[in-house]
Short mmCIF file of C-alpha atoms in Angstrom, two decimals:
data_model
loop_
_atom_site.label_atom_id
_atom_site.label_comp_id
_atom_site.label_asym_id
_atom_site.label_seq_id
_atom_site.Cartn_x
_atom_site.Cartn_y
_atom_site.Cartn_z
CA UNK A 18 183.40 88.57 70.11
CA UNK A 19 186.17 87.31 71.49
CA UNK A 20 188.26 84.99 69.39
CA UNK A 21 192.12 82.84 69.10
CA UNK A 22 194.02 84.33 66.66
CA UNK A 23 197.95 83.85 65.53
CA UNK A 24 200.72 85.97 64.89
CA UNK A 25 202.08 84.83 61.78
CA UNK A 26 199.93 82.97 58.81
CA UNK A 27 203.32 81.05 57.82
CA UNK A 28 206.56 80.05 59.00
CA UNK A 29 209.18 78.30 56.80
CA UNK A 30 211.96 76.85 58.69
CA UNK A 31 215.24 74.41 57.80
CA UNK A 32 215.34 70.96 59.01
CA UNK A 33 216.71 70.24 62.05
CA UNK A 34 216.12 73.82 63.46
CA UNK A 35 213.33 73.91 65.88
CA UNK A 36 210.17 76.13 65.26
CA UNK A 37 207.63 78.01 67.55
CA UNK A 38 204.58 78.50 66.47
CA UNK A 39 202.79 81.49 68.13
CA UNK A 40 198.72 81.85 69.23
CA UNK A 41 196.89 84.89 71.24
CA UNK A 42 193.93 84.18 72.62
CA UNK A 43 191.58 87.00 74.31
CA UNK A 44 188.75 84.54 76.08
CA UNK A 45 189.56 85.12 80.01
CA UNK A 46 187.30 82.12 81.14
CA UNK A 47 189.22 79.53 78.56
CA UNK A 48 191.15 76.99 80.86
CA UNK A 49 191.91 74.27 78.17
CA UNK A 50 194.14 74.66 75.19
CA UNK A 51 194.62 72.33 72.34
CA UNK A 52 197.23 72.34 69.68
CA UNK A 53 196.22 70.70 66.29
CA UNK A 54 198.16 69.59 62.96
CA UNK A 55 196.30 69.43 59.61
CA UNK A 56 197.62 68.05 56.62
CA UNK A 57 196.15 68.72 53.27
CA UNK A 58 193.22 66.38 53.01
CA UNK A 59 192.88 65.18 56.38
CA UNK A 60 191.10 66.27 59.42
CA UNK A 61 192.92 68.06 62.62
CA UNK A 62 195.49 65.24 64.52
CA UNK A 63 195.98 65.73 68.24
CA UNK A 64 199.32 66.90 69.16
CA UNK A 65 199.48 68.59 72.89
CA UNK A 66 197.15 70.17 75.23
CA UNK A 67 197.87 72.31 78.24
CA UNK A 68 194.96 72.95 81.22
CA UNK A 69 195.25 76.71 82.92
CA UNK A 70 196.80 75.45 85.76
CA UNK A 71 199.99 74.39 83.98
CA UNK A 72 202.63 76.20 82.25
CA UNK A 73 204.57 73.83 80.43
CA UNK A 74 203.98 70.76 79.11
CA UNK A 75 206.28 68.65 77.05
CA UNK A 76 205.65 65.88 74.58
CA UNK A 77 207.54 63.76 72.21
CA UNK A 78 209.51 66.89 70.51
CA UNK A 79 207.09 69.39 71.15
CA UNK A 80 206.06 71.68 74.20
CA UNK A 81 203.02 73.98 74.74
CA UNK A 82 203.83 77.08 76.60
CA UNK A 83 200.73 78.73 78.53
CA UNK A 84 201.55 82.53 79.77
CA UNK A 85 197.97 83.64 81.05
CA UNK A 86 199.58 86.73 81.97
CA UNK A 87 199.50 88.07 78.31
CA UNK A 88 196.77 85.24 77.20
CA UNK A 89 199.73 83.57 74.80
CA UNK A 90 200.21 80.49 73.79
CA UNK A 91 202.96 78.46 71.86
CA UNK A 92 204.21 75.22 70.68
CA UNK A 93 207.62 74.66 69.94
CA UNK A 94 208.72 71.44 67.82
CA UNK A 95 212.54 70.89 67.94
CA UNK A 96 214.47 68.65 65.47
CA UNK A 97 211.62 69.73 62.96
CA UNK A 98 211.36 67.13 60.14
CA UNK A 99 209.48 67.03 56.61
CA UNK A 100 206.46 65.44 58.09
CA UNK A 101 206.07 68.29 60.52
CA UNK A 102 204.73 70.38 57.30
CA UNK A 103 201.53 70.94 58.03
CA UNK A 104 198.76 73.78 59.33
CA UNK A 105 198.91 74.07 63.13
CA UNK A 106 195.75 74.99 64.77
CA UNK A 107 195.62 76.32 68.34
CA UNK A 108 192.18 76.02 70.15
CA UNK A 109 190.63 76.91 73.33
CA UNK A 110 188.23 75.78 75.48
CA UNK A 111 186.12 77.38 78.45
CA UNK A 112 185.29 75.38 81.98
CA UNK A 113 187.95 72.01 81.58
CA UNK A 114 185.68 70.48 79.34
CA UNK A 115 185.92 70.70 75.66
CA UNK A 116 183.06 69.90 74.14
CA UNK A 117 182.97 73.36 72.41
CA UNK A 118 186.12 74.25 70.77
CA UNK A 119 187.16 77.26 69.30
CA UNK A 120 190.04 77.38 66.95
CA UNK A 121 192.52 79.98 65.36
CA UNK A 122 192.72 80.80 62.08
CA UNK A 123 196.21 78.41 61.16
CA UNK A 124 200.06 78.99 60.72
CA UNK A 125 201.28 77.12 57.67
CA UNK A 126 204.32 75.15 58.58
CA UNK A 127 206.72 74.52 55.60
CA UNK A 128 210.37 72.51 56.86
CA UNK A 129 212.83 73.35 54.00
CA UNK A 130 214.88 70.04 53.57
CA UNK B 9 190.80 51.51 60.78
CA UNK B 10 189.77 51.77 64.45
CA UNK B 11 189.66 56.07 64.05
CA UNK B 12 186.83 58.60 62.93
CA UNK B 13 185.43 57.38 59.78
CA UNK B 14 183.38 59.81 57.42
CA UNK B 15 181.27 58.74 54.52
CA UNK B 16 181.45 60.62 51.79
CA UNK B 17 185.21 61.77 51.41
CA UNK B 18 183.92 64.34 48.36
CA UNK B 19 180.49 65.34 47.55
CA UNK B 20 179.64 67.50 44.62
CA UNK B 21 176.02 69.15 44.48
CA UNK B 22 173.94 71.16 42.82
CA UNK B 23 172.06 74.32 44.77
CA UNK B 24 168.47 73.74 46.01
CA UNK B 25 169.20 69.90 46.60
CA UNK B 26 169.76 67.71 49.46
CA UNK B 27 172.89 66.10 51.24
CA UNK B 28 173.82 64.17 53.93
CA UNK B 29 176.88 63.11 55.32
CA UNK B 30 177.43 59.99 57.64
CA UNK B 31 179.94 59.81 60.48
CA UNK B 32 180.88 56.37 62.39
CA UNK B 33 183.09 57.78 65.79
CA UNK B 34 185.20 55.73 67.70
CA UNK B 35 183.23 52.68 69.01
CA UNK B 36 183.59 53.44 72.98
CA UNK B 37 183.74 57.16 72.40
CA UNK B 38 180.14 58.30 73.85
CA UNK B 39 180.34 62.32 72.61
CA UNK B 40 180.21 62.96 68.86
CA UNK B 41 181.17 66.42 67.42
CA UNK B 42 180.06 68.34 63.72
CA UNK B 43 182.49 70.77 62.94
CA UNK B 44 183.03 73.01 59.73
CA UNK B 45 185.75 74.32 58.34
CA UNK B 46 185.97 76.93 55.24
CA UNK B 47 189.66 77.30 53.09
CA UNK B 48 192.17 78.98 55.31
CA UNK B 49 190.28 79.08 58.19
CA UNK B 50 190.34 77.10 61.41
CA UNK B 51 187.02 74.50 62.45
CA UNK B 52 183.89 75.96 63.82
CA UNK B 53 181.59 74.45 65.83
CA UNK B 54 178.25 73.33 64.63
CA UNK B 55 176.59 70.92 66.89
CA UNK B 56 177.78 67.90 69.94
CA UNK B 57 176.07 64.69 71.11
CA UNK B 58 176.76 62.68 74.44
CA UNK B 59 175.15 59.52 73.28
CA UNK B 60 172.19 59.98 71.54
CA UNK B 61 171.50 63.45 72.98
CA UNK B 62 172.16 66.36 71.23
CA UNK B 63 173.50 68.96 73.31
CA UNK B 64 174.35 72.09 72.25
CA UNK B 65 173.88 73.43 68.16
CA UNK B 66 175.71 76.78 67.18
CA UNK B 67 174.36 79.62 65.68
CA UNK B 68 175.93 78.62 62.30
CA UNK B 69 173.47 75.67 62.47
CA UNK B 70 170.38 76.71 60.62
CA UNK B 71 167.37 75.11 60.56
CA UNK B 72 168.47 73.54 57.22
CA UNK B 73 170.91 71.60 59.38
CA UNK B 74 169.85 68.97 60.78
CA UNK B 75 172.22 66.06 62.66
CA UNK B 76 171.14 63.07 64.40
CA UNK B 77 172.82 60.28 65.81
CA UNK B 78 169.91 57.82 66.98
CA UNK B 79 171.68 54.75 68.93
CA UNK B 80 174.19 56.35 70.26
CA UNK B 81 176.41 55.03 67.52
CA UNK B 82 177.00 56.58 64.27
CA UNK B 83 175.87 60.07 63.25
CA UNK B 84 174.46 62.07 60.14
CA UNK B 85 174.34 65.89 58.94
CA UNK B 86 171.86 66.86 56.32
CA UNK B 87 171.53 69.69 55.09
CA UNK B 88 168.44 70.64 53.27
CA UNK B 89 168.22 72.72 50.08
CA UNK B 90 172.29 73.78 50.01
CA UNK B 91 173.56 77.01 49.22
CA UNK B 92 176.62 78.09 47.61
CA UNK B 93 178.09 79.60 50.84
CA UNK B 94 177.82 75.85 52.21
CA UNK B 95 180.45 74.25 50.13
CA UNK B 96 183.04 73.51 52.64
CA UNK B 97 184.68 70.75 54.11
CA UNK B 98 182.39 69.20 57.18
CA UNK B 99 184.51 67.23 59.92
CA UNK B 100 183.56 64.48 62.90
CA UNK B 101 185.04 64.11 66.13
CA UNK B 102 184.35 61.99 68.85
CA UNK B 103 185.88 61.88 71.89
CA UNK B 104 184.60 59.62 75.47
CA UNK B 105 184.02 61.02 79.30
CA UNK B 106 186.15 59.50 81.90
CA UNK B 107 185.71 60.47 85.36
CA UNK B 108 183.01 63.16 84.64
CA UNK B 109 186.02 64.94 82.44
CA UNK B 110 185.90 65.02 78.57
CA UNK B 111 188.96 63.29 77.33
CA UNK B 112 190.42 65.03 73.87
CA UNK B 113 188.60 64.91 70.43
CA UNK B 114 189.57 62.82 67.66
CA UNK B 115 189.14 64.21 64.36
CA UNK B 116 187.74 62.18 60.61
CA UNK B 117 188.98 63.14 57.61
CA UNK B 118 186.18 64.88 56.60
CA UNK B 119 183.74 65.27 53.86
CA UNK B 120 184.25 68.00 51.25
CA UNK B 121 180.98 69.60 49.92
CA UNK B 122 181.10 71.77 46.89
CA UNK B 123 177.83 73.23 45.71
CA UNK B 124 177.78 74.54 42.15
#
């Protein structure tokens, strides 16, 4: 079936570097894209979401890049802080509506103070 | 609190009995998601409402699942007769249609099941 996966399962990274967090997905007919932080003990927290007819988006010290080309998507976090420790989920969505999501399996985020 | 709220946080069970989990969404928020999520792995999709119609129910939702949500409001999951290979953590989202569009979902915290 097909499925969202990531490249790398963790990433450690130094404070105040910036991080990008990698996701492949293989669903042709997704359109929607969702990026998700988990903490330990609490449920997924919104963070950024990109439609297919966008490449870029930016938020408050993140951006979601969208390259349908090669079906990739990432989310970069500059400045990164402690409280950016966390699981990041990337998930996907078919037809602009996302009542149906499907997520990756996680990259575990550790910031290194 | 005006976010997701899940009742139990923890739930410990034995196998062969009965549980059920109660979500409260966010009051204006009209759609109301079950999703599950196993250690290490992302959420999966079990089963949506838009009100108090229920949707759409995934294959992982066997006909010991049941969910209901009956005003509209708040929701439950029971799950009849648990299993071992249920034990994981079961999350709520809720999320509210504006202009025929489905705005983004807003996760609980979740209720962890562990069946011994």
């Amino acid at each position: 079936g097909e499925s969202v996966g990531l490249h790398l399962p963790t990433l450690s990274v130094q404070e105040g570097d910036n991080s990008i967090i990698n996701c492949a997905y293989s669903n042709s007919a997704s359109d929607y894209f969702i990026w998700y932080k988990q903490e330990s003990g609490k449920g997924p927290q919104f963070i950024i979401d990109i439609r297919s007819n966008m490449d870029k988006r930016q938020g408050q010290r993140v951006t979601v890049l969208l390259n349908k080309t090669v079906k990739h998507l990432s989310l970069q976090i500059a400045a990164t802080q402690p409280g950016d420790s966390a699981v990041y989920f990337c998930a996907e969505a078919a037809n602009f509506g996302n009542e149906k999501l499907t997520f990756g399996t996680g990259t575990r985020l550790t910031i290194i103070p | 609190d005006t976010g997701v709220s899940q009742d139990p946080r923890h739930k410990i069970t034995k196998r062969g009995q009965n549980v059920t989990f109660r979500c409260d969404p966010i009051s204006e928020h009209n759609r109301l998601y079950w999703y599950r999520q196993t250690l290490g792995q992302g959420p999966e999709f079990l089963t949506y409402f838009q009100n108090e119609a229920q949707l759409e129910k995934s294959r992982l939702l066997s006909d010991r699942f049941s969910a209901e949500r009956p005003k509209g409001s708040f929701s439950t999951l029971e799950i009849q007769r648990t299993e071992q290979g249920d034990s994981a953590m079961y999350l709520c989202a809720s999320s509210e249609t504006y202009g025929g569009r489905n705005e983004k979902l807003f996760f609980g915290s979740g209720t962890q099941l562990s069946v011994l």
